[in-house]
Tab-separated table of C-alpha atoms in Angstrom:
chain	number	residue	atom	x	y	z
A	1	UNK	CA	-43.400	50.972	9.952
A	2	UNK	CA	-40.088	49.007	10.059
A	3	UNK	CA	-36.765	49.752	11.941
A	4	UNK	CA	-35.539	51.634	9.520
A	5	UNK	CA	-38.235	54.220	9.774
A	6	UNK	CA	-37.797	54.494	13.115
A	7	UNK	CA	-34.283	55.212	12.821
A	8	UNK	CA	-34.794	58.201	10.346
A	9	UNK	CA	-37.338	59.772	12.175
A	10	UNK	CA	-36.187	60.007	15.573
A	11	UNK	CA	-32.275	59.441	14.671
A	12	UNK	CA	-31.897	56.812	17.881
A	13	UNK	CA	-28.736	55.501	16.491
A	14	UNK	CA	-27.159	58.557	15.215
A	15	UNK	CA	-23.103	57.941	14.977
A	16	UNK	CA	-20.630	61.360	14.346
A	17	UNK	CA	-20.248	64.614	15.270
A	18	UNK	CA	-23.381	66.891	15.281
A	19	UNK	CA	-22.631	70.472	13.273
A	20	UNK	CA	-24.514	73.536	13.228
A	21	UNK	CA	-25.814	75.035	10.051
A	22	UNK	CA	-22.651	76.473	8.949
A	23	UNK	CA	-21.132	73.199	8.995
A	24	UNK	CA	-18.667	73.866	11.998
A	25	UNK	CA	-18.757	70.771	14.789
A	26	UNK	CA	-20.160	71.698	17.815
A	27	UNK	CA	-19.901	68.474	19.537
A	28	UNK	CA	-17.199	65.823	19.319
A	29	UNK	CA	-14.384	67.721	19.372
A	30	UNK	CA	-12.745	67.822	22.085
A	31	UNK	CA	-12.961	63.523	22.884
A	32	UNK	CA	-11.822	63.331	19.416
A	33	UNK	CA	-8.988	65.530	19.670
A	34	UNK	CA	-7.715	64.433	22.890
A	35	UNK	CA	-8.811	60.843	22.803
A	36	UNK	CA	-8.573	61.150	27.261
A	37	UNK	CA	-10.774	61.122	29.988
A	38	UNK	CA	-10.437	62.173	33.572
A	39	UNK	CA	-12.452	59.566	35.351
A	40	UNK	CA	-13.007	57.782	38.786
A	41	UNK	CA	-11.708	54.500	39.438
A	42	UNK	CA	-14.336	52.804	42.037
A	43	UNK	CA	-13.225	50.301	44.496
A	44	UNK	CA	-14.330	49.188	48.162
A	45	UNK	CA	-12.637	47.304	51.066
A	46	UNK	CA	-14.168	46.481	54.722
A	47	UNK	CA	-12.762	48.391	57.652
A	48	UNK	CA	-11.442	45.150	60.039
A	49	UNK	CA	-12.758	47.048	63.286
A	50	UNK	CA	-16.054	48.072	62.030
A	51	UNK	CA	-17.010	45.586	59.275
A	52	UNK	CA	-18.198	48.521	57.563
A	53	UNK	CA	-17.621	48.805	53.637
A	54	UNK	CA	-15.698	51.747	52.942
A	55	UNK	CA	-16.182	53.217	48.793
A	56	UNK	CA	-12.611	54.146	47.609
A	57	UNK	CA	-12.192	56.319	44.777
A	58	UNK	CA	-9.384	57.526	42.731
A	59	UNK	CA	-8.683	59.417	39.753
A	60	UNK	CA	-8.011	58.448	36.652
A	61	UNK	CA	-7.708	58.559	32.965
A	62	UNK	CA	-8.903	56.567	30.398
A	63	UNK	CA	-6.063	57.119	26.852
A	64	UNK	CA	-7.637	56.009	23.808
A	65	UNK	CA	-5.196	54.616	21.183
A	66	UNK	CA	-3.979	56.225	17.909
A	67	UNK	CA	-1.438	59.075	17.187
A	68	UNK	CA	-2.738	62.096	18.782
A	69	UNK	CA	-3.531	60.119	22.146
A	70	UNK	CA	0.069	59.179	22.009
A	71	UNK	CA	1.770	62.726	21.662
A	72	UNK	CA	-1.235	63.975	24.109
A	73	UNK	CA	0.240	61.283	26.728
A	74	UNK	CA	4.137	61.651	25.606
A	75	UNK	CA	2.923	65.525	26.173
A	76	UNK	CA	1.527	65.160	29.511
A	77	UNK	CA	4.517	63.162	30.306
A	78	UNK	CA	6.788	66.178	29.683
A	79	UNK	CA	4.876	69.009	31.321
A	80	UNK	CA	3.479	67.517	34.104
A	81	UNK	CA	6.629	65.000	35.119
A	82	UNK	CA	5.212	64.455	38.452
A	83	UNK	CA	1.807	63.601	37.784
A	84	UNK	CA	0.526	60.295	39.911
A	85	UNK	CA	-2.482	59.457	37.937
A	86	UNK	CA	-3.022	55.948	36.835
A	87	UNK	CA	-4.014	55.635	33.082
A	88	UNK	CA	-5.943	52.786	31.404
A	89	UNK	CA	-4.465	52.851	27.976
A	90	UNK	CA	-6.948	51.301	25.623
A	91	UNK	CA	-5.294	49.870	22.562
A	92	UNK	CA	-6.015	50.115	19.153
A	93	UNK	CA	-6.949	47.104	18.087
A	94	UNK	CA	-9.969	47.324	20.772
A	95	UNK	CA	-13.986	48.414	20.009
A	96	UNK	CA	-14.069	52.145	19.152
A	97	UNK	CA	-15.686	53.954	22.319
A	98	UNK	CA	-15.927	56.990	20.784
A	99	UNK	CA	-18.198	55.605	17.952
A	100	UNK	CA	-21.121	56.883	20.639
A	101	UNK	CA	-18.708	58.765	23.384
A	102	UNK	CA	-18.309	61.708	20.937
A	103	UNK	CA	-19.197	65.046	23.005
A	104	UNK	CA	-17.128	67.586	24.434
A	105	UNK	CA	-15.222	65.749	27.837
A	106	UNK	CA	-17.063	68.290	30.059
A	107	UNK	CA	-20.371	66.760	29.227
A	108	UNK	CA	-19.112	63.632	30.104
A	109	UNK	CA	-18.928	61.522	33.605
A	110	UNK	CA	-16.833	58.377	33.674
A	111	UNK	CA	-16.327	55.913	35.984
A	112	UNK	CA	-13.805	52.558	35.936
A	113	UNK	CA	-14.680	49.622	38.688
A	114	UNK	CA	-13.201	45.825	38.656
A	115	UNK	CA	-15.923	43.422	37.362
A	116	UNK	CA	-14.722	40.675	39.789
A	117	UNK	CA	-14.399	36.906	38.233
A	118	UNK	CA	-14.930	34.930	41.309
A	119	UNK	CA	-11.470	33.381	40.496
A	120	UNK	CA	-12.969	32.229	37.639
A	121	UNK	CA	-11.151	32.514	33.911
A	122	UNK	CA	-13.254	33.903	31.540
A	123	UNK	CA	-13.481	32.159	28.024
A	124	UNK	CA	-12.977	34.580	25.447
A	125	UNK	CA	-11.888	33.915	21.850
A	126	UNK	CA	-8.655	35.276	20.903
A	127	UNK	CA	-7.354	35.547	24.871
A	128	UNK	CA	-4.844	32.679	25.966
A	129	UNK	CA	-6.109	30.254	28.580
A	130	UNK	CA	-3.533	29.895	31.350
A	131	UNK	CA	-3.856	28.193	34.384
A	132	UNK	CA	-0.890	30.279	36.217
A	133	UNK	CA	-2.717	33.490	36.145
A	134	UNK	CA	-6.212	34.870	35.558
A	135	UNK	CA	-6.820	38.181	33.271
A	136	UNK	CA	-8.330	41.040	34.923
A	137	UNK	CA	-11.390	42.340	33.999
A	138	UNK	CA	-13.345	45.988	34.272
A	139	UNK	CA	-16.065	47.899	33.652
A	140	UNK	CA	-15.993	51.224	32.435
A	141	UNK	CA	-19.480	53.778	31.928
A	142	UNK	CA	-19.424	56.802	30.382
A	143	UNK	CA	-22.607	58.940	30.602
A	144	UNK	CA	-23.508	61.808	29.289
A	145	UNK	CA	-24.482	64.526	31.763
A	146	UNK	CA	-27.596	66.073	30.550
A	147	UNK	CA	-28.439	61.673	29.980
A	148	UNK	CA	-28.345	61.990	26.295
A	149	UNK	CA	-26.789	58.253	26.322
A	150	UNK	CA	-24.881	55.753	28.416
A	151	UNK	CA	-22.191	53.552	27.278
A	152	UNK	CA	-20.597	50.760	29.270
A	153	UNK	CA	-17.685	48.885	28.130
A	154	UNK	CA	-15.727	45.756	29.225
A	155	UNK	CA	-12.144	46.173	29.558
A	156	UNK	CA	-9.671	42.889	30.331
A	157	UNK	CA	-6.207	43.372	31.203
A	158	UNK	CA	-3.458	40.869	30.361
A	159	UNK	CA	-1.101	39.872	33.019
A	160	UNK	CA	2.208	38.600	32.066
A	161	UNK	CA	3.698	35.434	33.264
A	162	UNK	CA	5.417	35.832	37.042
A	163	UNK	CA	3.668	39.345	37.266
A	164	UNK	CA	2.971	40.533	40.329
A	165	UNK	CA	-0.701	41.934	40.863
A	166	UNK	CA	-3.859	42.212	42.491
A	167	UNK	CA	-6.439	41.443	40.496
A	168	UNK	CA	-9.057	44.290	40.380
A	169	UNK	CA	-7.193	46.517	42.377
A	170	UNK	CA	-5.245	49.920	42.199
A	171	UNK	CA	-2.902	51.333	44.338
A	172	UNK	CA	-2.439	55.260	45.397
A	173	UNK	CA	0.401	56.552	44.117
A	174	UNK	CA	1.049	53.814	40.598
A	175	UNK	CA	1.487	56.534	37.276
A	176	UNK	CA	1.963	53.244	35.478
A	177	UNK	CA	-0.417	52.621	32.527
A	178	UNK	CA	-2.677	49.560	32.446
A	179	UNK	CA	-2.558	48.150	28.795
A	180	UNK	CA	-6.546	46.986	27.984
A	181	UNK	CA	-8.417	46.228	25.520
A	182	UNK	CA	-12.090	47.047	24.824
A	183	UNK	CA	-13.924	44.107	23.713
A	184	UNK	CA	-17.574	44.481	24.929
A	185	UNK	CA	-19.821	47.776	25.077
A	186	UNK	CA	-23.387	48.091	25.451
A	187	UNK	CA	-25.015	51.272	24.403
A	188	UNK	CA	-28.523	53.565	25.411
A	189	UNK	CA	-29.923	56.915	24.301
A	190	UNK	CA	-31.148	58.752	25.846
A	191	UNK	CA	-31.601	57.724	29.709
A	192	UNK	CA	-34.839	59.132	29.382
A	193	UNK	CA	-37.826	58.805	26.918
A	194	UNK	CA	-41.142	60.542	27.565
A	195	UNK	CA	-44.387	59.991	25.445
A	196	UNK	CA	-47.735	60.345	25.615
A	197	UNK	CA	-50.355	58.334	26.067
A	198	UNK	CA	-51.357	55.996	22.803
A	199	UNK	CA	-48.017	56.578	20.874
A	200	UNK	CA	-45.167	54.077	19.910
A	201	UNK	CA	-42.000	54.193	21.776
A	202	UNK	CA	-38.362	52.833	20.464
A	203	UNK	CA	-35.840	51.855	23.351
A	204	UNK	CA	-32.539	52.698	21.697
A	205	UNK	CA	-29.931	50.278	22.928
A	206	UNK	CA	-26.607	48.719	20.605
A	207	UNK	CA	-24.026	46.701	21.236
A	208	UNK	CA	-20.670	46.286	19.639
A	209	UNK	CA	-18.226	42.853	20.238
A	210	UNK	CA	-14.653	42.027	19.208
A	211	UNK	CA	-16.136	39.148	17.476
A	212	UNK	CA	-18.996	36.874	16.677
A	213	UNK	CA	-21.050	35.741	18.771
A	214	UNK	CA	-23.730	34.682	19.659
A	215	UNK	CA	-26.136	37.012	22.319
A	216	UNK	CA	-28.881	36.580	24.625
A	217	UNK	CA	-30.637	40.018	25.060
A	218	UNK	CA	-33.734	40.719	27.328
A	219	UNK	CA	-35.812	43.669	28.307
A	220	UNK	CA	-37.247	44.234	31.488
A	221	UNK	CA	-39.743	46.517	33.496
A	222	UNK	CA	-39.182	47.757	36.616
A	223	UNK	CA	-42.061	49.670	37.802
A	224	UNK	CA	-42.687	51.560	40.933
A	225	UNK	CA	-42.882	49.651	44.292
A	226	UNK	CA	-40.324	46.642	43.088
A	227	UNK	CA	-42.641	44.788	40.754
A	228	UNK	CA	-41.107	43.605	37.190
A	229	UNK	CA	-42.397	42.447	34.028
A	230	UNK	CA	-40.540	40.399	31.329
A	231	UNK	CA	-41.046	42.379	27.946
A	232	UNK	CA	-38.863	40.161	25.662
A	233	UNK	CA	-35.636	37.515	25.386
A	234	UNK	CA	-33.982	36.171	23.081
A	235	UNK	CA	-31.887	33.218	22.925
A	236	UNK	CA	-28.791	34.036	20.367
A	237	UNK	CA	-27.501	30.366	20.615
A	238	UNK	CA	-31.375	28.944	19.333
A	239	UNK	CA	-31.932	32.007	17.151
A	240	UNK	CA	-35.219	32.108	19.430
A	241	UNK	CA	-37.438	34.336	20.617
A	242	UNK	CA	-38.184	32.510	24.336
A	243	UNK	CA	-40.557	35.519	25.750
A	244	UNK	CA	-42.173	38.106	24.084
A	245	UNK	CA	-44.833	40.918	26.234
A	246	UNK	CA	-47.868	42.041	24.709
A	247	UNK	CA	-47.436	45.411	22.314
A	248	UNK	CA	-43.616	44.480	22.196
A	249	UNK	CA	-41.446	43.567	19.532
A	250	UNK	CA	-37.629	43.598	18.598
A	251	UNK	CA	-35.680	43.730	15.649
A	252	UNK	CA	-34.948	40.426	14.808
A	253	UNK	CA	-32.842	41.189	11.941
A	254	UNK	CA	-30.963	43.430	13.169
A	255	UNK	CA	-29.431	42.076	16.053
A	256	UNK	CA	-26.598	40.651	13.894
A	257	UNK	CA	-25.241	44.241	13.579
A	258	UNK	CA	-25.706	44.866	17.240
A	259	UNK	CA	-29.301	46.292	17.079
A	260	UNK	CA	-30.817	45.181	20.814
A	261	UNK	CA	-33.204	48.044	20.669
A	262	UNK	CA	-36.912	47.246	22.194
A	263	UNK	CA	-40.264	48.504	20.197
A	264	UNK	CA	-43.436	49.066	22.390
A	265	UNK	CA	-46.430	49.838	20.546
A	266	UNK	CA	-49.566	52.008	21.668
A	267	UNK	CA	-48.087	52.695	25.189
A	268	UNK	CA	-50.106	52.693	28.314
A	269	UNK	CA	-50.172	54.366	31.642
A	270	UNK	CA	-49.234	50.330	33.170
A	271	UNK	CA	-46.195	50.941	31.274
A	272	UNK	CA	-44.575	53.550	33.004
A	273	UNK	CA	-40.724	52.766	34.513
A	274	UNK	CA	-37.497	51.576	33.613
A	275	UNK	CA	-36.310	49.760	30.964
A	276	UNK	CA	-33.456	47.479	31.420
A	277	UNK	CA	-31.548	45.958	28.592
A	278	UNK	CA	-29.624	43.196	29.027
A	279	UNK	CA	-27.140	41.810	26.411
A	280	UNK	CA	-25.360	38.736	27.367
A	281	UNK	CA	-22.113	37.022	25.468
A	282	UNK	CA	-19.966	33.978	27.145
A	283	UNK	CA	-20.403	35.501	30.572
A	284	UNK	CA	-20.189	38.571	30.606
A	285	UNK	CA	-23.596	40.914	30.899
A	286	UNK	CA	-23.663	44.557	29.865
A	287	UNK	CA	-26.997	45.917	31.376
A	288	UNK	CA	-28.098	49.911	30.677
A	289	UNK	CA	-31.543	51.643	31.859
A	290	UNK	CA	-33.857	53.570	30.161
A	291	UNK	CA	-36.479	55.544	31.932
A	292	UNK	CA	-40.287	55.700	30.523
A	293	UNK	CA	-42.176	59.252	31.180
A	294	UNK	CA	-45.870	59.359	30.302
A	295	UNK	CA	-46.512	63.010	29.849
A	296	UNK	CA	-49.815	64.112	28.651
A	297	UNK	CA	-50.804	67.624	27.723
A	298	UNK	CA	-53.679	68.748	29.481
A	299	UNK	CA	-56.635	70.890	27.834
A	300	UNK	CA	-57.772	73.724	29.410
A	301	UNK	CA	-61.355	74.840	29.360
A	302	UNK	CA	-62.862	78.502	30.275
A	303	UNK	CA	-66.385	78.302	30.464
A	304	UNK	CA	-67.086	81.572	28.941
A	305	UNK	CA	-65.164	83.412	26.120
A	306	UNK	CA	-66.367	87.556	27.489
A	307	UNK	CA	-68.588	88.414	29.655
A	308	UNK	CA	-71.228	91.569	29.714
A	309	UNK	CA	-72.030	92.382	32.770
A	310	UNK	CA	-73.959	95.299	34.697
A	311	UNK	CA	-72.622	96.776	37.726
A	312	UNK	CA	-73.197	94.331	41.438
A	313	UNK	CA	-73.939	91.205	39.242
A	314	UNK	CA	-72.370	88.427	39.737
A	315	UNK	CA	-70.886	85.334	37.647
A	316	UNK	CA	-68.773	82.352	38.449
A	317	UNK	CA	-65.580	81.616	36.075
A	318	UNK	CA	-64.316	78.354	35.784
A	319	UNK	CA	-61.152	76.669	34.709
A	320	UNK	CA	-61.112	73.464	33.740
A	321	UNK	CA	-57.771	71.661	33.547
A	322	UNK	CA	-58.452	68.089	31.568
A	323	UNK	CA	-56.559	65.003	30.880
A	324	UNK	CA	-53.265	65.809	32.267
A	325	UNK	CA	-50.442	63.438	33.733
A	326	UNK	CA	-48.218	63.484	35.890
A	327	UNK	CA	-50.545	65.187	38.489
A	328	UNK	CA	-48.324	68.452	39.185
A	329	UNK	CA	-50.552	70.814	37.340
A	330	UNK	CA	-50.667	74.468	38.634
A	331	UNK	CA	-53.208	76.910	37.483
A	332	UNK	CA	-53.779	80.725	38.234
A	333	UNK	CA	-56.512	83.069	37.132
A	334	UNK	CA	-54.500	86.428	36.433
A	335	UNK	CA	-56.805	90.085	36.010
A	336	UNK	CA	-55.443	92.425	33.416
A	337	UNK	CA	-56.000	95.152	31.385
A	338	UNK	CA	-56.237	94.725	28.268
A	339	UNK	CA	-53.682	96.506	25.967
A	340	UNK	CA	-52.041	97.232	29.207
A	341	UNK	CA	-48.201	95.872	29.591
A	342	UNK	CA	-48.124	95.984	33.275
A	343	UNK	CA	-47.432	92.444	35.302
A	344	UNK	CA	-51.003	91.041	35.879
A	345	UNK	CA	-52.561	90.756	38.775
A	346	UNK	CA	-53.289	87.382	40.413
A	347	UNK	CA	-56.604	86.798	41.784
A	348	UNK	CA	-57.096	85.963	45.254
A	349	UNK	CA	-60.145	83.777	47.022
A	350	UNK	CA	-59.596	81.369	44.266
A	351	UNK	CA	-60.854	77.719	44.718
A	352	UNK	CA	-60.277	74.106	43.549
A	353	UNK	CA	-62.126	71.217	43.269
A	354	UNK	CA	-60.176	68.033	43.946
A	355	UNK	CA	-58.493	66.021	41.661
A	356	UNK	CA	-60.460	63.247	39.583
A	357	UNK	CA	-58.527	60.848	37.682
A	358	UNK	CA	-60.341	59.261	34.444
A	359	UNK	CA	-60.187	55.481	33.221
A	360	UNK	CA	-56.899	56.127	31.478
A	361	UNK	CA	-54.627	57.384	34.314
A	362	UNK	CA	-55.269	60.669	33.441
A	363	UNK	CA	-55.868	63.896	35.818
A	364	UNK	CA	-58.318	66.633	35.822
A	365	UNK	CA	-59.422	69.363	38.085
A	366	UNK	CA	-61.131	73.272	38.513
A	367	UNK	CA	-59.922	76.444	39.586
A	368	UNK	CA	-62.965	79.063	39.709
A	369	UNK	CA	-64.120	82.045	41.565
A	370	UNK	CA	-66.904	84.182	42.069
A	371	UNK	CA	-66.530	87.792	39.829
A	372	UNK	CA	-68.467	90.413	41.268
A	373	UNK	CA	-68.908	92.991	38.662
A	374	UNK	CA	-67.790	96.456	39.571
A	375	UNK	CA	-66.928	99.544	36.745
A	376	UNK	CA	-63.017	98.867	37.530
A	377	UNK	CA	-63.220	95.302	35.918
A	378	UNK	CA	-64.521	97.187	32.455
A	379	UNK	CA	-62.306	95.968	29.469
A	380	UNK	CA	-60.451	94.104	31.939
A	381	UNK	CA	-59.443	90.105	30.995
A	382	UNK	CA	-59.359	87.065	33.182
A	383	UNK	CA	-57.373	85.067	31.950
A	384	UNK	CA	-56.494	81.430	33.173
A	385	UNK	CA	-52.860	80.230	32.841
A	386	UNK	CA	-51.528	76.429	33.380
A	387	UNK	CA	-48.059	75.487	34.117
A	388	UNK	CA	-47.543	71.346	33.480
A	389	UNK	CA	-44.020	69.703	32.575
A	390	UNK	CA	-45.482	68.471	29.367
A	391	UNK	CA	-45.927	72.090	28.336
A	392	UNK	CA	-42.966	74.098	26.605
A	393	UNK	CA	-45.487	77.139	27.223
A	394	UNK	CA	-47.876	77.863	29.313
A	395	UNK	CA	-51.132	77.430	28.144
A	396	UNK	CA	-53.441	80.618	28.501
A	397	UNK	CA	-57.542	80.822	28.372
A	398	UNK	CA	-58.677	84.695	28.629
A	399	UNK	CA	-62.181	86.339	29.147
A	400	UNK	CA	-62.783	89.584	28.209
A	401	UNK	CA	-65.399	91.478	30.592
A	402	UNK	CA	-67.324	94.491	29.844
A	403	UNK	CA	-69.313	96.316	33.185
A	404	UNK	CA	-71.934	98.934	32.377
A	405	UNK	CA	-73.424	100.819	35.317
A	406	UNK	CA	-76.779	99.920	37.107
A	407	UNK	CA	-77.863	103.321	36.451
A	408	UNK	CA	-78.039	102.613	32.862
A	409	UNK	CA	-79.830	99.510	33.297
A	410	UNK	CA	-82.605	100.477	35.270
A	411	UNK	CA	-83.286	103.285	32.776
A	412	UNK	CA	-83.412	100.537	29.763
């Protein structure tokens, strides 16, 4: 199966506004309409008594370029003539964020910090090189709230000649709008993948530049307790591929239209964690996470389908839950009658047996108890129900159980 099947089927790149059956947009609109942001500009500064580091944030708003971000802001300038809120205007000439940022603004957190230089002047084609004064750079990360995707993109800031500034900083009270332009994003969706056990599993991640280039991009695993694992780099400048992980593969021929995504084949319970991609152009890095969730249904087992008892006799029902992961599994054996629409009843003096994990990382464990047959429990139904956050449903085993009376079977 190549990329392109991939794409189709799960729709990891998917650019545009989502609609509904009847055609009307249902996502998009807002971001599109008002081309602004409210968002947090992160900073920090050590207290001089303390030597503490003290997080400073202010708010914000991000103006994207084009005509109806320009009456929004001449607008806003009108109606609210004593608003204080700095504004990163992005201009038009810049990447398109919203090519991926396209939901409704309440779905969406952003946040604006200075990616800090080291003094250092950034080569990047297109920008002057001047001695007298270094451009100021930023990063800014929109995510969606319910982690559909994260986008991060690299803003730089022109300074004109004799301009007074602090480079990375902002100051309370400045309405002023800082010109930028977009030149750099890196792209994921969603934050989260889950799978089971055995399957294949694309890594969405994109990126976009102002120009080309060449990029270096490299995956890796972070799994629980610190330890990492290289799953794959390239070299853009050799055209390479330097390191590549068993069961992993990229798409080589798409990276020239900003494909970075990661392929890993017949996943395993070993490869449970987080994903970074790293995408790396002159020398700047745009890193995003992804988050790998083995869920596996479990099976669930009665070990009788009804039951025909007489009166006093006794039989032990068991519930087997199988091949489950995580471990959170809860199970319940619930007494109804059947027909009846009345909440069931739970049964009480129920045990477990203790959890047994299987070659594969997988879980399994009992529930049972001892039924002692008595004339109430005829056309009554057991029934065993499992609760696991692979399930959309809970999965439900029943027993039917007929009782006769021991007066009728000591006269057979």
């Amino acid at each position: 199966m190549n990329y392109r099947t991939y794409l189709v089927a799960g729709c990891f790149l998917c650019i545009g506004i989502a609609k509904n059956p009847n055609g009307i947009a249902t996502a998009g609109s807002s971001f599109r309409k008002s081309r602004q942001l409210a968002c947090v500009f992160e900073t920090s500064k050590i207290i001089p008594l303390t030597k503490e580091l003290e997080i400073i944030r202010l708010n914000v708003r991000l103006l994207l370029s084009g005509t109806e971000s320009e009456e929004a802001r001449r607008s806003h300038s009108e109606n609210h003539p004593q608003d204080n809120i700095p504004s990163f205007f992005v201009k038009e000439s810049s990447l398109d964020i919203l090519q991926h940022a396209n939901e409704d603004i309440n779905t969406l957190d952003c946040r604006i910090s200075a990616y800090f230089t080291a003094n250092t002047q950034i080569i990047w084609p297109g920008r002057e090189i001047r001695a007298s004064s270094l451009d100021s750079w930023f990063i800014c990360t929109i995510k969606h709230t319910a982690e559909k995707y994260m986008t991060t993109a690299f803003l730089v800031q022109t300074h004109k000649e004799n301009e007074n500034h602090s480079q990375g900083q902002l100051s309370p009270g400045i309405a002023e709008q800082s010109h930028v332009s977009a030149v750099f994003l890196v792209h994921t969706r969603p934050s989260v993948v889950r799978s089971a056990l055995s399957k294949d599993v694309l890594f969405d991640c994109a990126f976009s530049i102002d120009h080309q280039a060449d990029v270096t991009i490299q995956w890796v695993l972070h799994r629980k307790g610190g330890h990492k694992k290289l799953m794959f780099t390239y070299n853009g400048s050799s055209k390479q591929v330097e390191h590549m992980a068993d069961r992993a593969e990229m798409f080589l021929e798409e990276i020239p239209k900003g494909n970075a995504s990661l392929l890993l084949r017949n996943v395993e319970m070993r490869d449970e964690g987080t994903y970074s991609c790293s995408v790396s152009v002159s020398s700047l890095t745009g890193e995003q996470a992804i988050q790998l969730q083995i869920e596996e249904k479990p099976t669930v087992i009665v070990n009788v389908n009804s039951l025909s008892l007489v009166e006093g006799e006794q039989y032990k029902l068991i519930c087997d839950i199988r091949n489950y992961y995580p471990l959170d599994a809860q199970a319940q054996w619930l007494r109804e009658l059947k027909g009846s629409r009345k909440v069931p009843d739970v049964v009480k003096n129920v045990l477990s047996s203790n959890h047994r994990q299987s070659s594969n990382g997988t879980y399994s464990f009992s529930r049972y108890f001892l039924l002692t047959a008595s004339l109430k429990d005829n056309e009554h139904t057991y029934t065993c129900r499992v609760d696991h956050q692979s399930l959309q449903a809970p999965i439900r085993r029943s027993v039917i159980v007929q009782v006769r009376g021991d007066n009728l079977y000591r006269e057979g």
